PDB file of C-alpha atoms in Angstrom:
ATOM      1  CA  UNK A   1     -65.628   8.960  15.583  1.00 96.00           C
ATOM      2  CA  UNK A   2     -68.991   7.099  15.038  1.00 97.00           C
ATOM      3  CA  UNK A   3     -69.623   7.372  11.458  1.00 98.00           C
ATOM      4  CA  UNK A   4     -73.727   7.837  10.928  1.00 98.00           C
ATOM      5  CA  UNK A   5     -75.471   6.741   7.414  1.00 98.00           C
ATOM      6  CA  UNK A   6     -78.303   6.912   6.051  1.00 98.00           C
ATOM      7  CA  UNK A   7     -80.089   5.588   3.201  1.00 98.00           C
ATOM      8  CA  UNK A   8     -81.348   6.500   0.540  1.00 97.00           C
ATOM      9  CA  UNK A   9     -79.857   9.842   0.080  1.00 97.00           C
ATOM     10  CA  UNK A  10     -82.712  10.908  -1.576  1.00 97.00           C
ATOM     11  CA  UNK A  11     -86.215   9.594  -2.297  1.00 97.00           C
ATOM     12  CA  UNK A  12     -89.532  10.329  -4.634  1.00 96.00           C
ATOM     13  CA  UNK A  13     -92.850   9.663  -3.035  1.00 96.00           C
ATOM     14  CA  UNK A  14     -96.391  11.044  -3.036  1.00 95.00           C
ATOM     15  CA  UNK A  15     -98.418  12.557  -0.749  1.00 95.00           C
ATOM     16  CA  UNK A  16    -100.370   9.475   1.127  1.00 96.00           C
ATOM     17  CA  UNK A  17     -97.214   7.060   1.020  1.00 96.00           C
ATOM     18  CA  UNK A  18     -95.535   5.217   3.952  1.00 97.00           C
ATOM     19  CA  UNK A  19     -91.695   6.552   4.199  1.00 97.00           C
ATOM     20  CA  UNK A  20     -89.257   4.780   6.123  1.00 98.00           C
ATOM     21  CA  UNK A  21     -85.715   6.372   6.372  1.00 98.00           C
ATOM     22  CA  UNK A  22     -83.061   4.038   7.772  1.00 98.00           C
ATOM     23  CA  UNK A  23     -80.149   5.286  10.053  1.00 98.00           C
ATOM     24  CA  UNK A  24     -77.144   2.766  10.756  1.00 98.00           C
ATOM     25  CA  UNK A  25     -74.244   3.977  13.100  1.00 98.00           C
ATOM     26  CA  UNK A  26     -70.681   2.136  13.039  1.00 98.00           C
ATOM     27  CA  UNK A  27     -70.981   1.078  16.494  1.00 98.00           C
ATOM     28  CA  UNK A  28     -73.337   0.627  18.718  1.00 97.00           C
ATOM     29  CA  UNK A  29     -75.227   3.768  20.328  1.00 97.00           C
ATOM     30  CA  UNK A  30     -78.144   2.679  22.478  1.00 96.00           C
ATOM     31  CA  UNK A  31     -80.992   4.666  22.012  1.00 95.00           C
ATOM     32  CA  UNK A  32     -79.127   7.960  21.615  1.00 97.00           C
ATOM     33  CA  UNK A  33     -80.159   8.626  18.442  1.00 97.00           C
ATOM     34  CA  UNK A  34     -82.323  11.654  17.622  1.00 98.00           C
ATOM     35  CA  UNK A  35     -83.594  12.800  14.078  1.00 98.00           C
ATOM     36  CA  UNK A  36     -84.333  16.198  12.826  1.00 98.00           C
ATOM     37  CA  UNK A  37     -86.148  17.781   9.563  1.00 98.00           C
ATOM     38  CA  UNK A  38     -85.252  20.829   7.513  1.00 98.00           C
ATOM     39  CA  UNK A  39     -86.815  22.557   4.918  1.00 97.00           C
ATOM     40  CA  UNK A  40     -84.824  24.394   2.185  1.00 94.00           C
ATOM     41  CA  UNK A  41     -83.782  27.912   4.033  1.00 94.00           C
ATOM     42  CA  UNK A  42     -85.539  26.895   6.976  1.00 97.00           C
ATOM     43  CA  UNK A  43     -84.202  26.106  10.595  1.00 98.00           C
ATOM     44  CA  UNK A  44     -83.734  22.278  12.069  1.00 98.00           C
ATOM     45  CA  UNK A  45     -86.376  20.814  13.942  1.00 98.00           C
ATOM     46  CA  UNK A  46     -86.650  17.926  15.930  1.00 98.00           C
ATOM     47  CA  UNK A  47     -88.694  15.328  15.371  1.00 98.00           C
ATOM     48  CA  UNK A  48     -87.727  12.340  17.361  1.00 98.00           C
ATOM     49  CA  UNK A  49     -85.260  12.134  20.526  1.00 96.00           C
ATOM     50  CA  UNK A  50     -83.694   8.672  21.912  1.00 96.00           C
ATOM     51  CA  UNK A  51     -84.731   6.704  19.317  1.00 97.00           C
ATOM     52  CA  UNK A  52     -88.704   6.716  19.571  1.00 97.00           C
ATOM     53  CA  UNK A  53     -90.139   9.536  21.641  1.00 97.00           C
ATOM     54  CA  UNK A  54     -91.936  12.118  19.547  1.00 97.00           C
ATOM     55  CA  UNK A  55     -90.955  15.528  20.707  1.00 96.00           C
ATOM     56  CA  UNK A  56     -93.619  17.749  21.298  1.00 94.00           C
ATOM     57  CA  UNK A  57     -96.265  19.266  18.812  1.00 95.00           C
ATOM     58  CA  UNK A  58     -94.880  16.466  16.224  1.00 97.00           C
ATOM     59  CA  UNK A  59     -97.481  15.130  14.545  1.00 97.00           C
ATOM     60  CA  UNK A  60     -98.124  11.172  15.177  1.00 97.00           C
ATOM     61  CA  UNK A  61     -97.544  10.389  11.422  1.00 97.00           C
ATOM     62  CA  UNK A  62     -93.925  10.361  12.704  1.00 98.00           C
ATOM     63  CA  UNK A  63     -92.263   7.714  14.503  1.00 98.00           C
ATOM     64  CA  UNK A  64     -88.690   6.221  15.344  1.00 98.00           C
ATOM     65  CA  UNK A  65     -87.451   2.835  16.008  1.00 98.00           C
ATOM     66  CA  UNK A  66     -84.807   0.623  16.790  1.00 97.00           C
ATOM     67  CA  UNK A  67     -81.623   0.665  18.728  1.00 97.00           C
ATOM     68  CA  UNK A  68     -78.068  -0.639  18.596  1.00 97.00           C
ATOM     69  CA  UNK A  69     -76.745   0.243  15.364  1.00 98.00           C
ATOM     70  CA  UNK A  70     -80.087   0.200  13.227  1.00 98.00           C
ATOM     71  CA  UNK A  71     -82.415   2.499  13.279  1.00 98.00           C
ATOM     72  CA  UNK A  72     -85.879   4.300  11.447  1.00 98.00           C
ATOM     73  CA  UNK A  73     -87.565   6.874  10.708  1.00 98.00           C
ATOM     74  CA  UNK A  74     -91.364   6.351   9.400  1.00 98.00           C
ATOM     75  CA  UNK A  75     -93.994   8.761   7.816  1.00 97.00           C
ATOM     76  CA  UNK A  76     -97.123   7.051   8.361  1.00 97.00           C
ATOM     77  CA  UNK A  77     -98.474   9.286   5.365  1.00 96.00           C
ATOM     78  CA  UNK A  78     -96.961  11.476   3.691  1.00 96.00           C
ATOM     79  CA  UNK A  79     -98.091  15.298   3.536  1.00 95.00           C
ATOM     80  CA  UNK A  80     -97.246  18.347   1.986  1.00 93.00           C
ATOM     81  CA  UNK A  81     -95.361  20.091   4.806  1.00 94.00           C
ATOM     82  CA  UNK A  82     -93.587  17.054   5.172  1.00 96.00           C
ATOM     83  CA  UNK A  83     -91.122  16.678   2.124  1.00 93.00           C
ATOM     84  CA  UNK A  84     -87.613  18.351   3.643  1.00 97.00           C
ATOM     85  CA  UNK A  85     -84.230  16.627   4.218  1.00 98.00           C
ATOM     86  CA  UNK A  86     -83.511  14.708   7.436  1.00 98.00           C
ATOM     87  CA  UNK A  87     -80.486  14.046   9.542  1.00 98.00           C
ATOM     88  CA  UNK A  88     -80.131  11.125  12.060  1.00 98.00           C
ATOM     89  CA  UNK A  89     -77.421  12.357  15.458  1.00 98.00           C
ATOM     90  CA  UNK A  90     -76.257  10.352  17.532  1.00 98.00           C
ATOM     91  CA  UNK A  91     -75.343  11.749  20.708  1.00 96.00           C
ATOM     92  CA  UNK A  92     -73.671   8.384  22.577  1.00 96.00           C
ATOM     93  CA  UNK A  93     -70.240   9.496  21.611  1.00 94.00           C
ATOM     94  CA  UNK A  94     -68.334  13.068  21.353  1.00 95.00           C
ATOM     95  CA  UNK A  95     -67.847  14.615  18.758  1.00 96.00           C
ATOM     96  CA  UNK A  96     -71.822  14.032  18.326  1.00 97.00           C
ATOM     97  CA  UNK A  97     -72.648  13.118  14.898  1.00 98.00           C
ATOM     98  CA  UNK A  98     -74.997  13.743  11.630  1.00 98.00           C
ATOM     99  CA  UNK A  99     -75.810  11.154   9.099  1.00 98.00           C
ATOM    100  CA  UNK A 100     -75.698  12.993   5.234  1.00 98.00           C
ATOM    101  CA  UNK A 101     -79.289  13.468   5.150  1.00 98.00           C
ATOM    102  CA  UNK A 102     -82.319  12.212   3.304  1.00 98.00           C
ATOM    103  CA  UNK A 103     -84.110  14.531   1.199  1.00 98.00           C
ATOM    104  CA  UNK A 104     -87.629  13.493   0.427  1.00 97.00           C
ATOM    105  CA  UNK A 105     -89.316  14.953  -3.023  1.00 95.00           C
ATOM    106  CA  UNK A 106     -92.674  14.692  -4.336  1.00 87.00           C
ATOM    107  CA  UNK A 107     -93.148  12.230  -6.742  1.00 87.00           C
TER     108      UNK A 107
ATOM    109  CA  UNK B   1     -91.749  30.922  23.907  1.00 95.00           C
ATOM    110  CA  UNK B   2     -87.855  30.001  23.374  1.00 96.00           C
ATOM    111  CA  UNK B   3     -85.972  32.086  22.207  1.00 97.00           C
ATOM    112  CA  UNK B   4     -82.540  31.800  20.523  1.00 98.00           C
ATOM    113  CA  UNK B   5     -80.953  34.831  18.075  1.00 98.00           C
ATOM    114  CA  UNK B   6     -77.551  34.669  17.113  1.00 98.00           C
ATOM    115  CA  UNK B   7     -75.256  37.453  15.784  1.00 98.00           C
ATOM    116  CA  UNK B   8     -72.053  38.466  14.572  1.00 98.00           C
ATOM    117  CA  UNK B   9     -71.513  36.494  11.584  1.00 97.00           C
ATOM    118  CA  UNK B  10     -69.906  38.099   8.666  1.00 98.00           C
ATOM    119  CA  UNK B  11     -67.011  38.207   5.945  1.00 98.00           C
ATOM    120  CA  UNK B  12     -63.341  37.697   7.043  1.00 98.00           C
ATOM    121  CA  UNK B  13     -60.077  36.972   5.267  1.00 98.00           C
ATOM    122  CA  UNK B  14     -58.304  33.679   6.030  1.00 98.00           C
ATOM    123  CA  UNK B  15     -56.263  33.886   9.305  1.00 98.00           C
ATOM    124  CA  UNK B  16     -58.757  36.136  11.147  1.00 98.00           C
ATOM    125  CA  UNK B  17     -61.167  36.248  14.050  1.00 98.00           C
ATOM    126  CA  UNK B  18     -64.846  36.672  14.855  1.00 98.00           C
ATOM    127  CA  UNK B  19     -66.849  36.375  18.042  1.00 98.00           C
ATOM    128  CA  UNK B  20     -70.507  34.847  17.524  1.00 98.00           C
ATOM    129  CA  UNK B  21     -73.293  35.595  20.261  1.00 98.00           C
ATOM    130  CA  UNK B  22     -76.588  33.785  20.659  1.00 98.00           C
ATOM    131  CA  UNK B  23     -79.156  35.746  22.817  1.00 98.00           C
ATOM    132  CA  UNK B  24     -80.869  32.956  24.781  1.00 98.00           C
ATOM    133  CA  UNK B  25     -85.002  34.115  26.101  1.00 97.00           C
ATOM    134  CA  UNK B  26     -87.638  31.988  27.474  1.00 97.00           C
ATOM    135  CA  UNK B  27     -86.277  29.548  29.571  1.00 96.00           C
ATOM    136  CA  UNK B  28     -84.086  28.957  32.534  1.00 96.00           C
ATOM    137  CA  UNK B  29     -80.767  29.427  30.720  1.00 96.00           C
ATOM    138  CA  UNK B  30     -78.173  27.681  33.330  1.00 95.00           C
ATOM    139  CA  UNK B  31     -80.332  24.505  33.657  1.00 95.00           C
ATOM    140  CA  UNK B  32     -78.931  23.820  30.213  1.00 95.00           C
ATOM    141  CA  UNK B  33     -76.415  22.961  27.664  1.00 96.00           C
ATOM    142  CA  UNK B  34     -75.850  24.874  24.347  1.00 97.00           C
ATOM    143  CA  UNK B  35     -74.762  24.079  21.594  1.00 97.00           C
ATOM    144  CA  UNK B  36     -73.030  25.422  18.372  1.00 98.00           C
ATOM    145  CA  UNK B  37     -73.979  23.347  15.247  1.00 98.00           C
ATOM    146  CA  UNK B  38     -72.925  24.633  11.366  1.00 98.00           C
ATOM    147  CA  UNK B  39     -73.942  23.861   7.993  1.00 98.00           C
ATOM    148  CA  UNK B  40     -71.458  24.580   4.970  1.00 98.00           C
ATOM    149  CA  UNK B  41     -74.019  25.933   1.775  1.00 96.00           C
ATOM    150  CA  UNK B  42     -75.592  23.426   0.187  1.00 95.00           C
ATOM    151  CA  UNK B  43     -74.019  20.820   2.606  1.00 97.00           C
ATOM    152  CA  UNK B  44     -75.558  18.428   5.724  1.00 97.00           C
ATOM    153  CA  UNK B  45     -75.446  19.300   9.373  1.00 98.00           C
ATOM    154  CA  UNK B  46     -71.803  19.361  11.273  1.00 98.00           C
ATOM    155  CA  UNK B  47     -72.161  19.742  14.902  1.00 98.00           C
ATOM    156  CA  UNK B  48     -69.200  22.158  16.402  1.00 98.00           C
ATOM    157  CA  UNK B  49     -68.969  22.608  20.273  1.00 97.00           C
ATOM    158  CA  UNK B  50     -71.339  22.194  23.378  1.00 96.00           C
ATOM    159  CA  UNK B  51     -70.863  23.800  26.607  1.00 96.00           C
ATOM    160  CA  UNK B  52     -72.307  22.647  30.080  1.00 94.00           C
ATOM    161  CA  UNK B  53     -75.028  24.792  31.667  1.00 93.00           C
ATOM    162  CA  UNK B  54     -72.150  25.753  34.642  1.00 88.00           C
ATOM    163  CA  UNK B  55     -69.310  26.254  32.034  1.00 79.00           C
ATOM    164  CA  UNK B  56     -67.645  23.238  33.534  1.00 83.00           C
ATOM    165  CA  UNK B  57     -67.465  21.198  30.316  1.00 93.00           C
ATOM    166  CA  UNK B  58     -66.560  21.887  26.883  1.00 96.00           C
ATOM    167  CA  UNK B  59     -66.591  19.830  24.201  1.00 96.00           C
ATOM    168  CA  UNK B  60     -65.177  20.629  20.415  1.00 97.00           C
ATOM    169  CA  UNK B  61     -64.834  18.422  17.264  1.00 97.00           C
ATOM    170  CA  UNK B  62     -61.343  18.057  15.967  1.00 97.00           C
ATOM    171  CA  UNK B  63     -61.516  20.594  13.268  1.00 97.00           C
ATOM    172  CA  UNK B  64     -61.562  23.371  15.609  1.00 98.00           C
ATOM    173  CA  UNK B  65     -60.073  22.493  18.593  1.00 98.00           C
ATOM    174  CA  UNK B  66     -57.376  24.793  19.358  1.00 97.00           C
ATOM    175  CA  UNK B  67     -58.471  27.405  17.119  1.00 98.00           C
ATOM    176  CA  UNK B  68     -62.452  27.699  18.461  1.00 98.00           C
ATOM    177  CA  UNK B  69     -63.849  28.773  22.181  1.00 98.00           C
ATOM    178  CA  UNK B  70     -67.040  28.305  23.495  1.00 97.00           C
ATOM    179  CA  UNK B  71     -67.957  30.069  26.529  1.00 97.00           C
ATOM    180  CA  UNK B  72     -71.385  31.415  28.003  1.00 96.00           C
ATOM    181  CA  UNK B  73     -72.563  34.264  30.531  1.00 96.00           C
ATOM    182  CA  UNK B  74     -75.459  32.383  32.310  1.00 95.00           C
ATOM    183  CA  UNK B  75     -75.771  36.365  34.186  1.00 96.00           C
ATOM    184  CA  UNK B  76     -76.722  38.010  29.992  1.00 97.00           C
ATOM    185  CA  UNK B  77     -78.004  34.613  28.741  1.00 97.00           C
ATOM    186  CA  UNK B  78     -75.916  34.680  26.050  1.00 98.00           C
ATOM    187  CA  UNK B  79     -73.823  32.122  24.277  1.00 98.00           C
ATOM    188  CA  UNK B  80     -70.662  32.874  22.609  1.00 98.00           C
ATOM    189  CA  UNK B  81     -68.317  31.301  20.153  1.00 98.00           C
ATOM    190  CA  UNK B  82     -64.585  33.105  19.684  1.00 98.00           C
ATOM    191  CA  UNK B  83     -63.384  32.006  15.916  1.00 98.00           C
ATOM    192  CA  UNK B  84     -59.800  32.415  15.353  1.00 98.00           C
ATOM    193  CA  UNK B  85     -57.373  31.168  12.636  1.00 98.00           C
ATOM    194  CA  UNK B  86     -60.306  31.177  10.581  1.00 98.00           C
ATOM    195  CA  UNK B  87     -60.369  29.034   7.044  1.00 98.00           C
ATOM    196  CA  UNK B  88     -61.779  28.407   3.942  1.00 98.00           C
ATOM    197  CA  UNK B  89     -63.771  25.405   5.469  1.00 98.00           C
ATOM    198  CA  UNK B  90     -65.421  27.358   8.084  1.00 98.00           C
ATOM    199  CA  UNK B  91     -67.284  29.131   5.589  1.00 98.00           C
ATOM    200  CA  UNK B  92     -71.100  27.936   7.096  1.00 98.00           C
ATOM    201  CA  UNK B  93     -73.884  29.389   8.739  1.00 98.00           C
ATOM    202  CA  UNK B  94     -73.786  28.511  12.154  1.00 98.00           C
ATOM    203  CA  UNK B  95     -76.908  27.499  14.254  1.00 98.00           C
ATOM    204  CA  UNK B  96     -77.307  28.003  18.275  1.00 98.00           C
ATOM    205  CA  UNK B  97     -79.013  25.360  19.718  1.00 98.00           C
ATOM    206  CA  UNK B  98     -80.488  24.481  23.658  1.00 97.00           C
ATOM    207  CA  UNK B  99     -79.597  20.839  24.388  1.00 92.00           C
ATOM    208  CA  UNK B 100     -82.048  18.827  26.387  1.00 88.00           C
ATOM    209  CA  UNK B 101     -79.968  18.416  29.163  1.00 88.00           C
ATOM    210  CA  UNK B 102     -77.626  20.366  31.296  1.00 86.00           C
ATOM    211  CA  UNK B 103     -74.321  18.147  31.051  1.00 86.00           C
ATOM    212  CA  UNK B 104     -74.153  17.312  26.803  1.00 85.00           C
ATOM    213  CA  UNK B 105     -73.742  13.822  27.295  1.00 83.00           C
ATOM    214  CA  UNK B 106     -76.158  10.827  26.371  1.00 81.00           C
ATOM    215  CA  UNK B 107     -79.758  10.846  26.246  1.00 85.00           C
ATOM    216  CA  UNK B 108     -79.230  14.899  24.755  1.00 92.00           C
ATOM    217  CA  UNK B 109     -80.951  16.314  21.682  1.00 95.00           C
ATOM    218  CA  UNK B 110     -81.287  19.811  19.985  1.00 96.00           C
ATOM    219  CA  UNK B 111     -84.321  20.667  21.391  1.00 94.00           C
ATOM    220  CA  UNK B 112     -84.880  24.695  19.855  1.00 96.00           C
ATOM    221  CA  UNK B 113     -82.410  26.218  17.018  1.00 98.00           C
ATOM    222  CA  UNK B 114     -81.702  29.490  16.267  1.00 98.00           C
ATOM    223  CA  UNK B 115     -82.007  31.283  12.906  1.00 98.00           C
ATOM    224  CA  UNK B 116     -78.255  31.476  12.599  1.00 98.00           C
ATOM    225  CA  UNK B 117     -75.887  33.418  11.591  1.00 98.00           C
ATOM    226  CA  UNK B 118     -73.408  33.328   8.471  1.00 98.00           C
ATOM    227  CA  UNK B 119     -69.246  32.910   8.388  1.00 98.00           C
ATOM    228  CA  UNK B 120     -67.474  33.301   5.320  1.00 98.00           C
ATOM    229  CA  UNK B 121     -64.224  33.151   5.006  1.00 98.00           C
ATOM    230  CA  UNK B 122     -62.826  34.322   2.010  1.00 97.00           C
ATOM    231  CA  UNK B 123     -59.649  36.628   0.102  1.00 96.00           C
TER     232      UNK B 123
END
């Protein structure tokens, strides 16, 4: 199985700040890496799908990069509706795959 | 507007059985893949099983395979997921999901979620 992980686990920031969440996957994937958001009690989202492409009604603070094994997850600015856990998937390999999670708190 | 509402979650002893549905709306329902995708309280995302928009392909992670069946009536646009030999570990709620594509396999995503629906499995 392709083992997905993400760091930091958890993170304090303030409204405003840059965030960059990093994804690394223990082989190579491609592109086929998607990430999602969830607030507490609330149904996944998705945010980003094959690495960089903003699903739609995302807001363009968001953005994903990279490819290969490496990859990101950057809030241009943070804002309220924003701090929530998220998961990096890969979907390259069955069975498809979740990293642990990164939950972002206010500072 | 998509629609996904699942159903038949509940409490059940160790050993037994439950059928989960997921009442698809708002889209073209055969053009794609579902998916079944669970989350353990206070735990991370676990994807389950996917199913091809024709039923021709299956797909299960190792935990459940032989004890888990995923199936779909494209003619009710509903999703299903038969639970038997049900454990401790499967306590979760469990999300439907539409895939992005109609065969799960590579450039796929969870496009819309359900509200879900909640197993637990307990004496």
């Amino acid at each position: 199985d392709i083992q997905m992980t993400q760091s930091p686990s958890s993170l304090s920031a303030s409204l405003g700040d840059r965030v960059t969440i990093t994804c690394r996957s223990s082989q190579s994937i491609r592109n086929y890496l998607n990430w999602y958001k969830q607030k507490p009690g609330k149904v996944p989202e998705l945010l980003i799908s094959a690495a960089s492409s903003l699903h739609s009604g995302v807001p363009s603070r968001f953005s994903g990069g990279g490819s290969g094994t490496d990859f990101t997850l950057t809030i241009s600015s943070l804002q309220p509706e924003d701090f929530a856990t998220y998961y990096c998937q890969q979907s390259y390999n069955f069975p498809w795959t979740f990293g642990q999670g990164t939950k972002v708190e206010i500072k | 507007e998509v629609q996904l509402v699942e159903s038949g979650g509940g409490l059940v002893q160790p050993g037994g059985s439950l059928r989960l549905s997921c009442a698809a709306s708002g889209f073209a329902f055969s053009n794609f893949a579902l998916t079944w995708v669970r989350q353990a309280p206070g735990k991370g995302l676990e994807w389950v099983s996917s199913i091809s928009g024709h039923s021709g392909s299956t797909f299960y992670t190792d935990s459940v395979k032989g004890r888990f069946t995923i199936s779909r009536d494209n003619s009710k646009n509903t999703l299903y997921l038969q639970m038997n030999s049900l454990r401790a570990e499967d306590t979760a709620l469990y999300y439907c999901a539409r895939d992005s594509v109609v065969v799960p396999a590579g450039q796929d995503s969870f496009s819309y979620w359900g509200q879900g629906t909640l197993v637990t499995v307990s004496s």
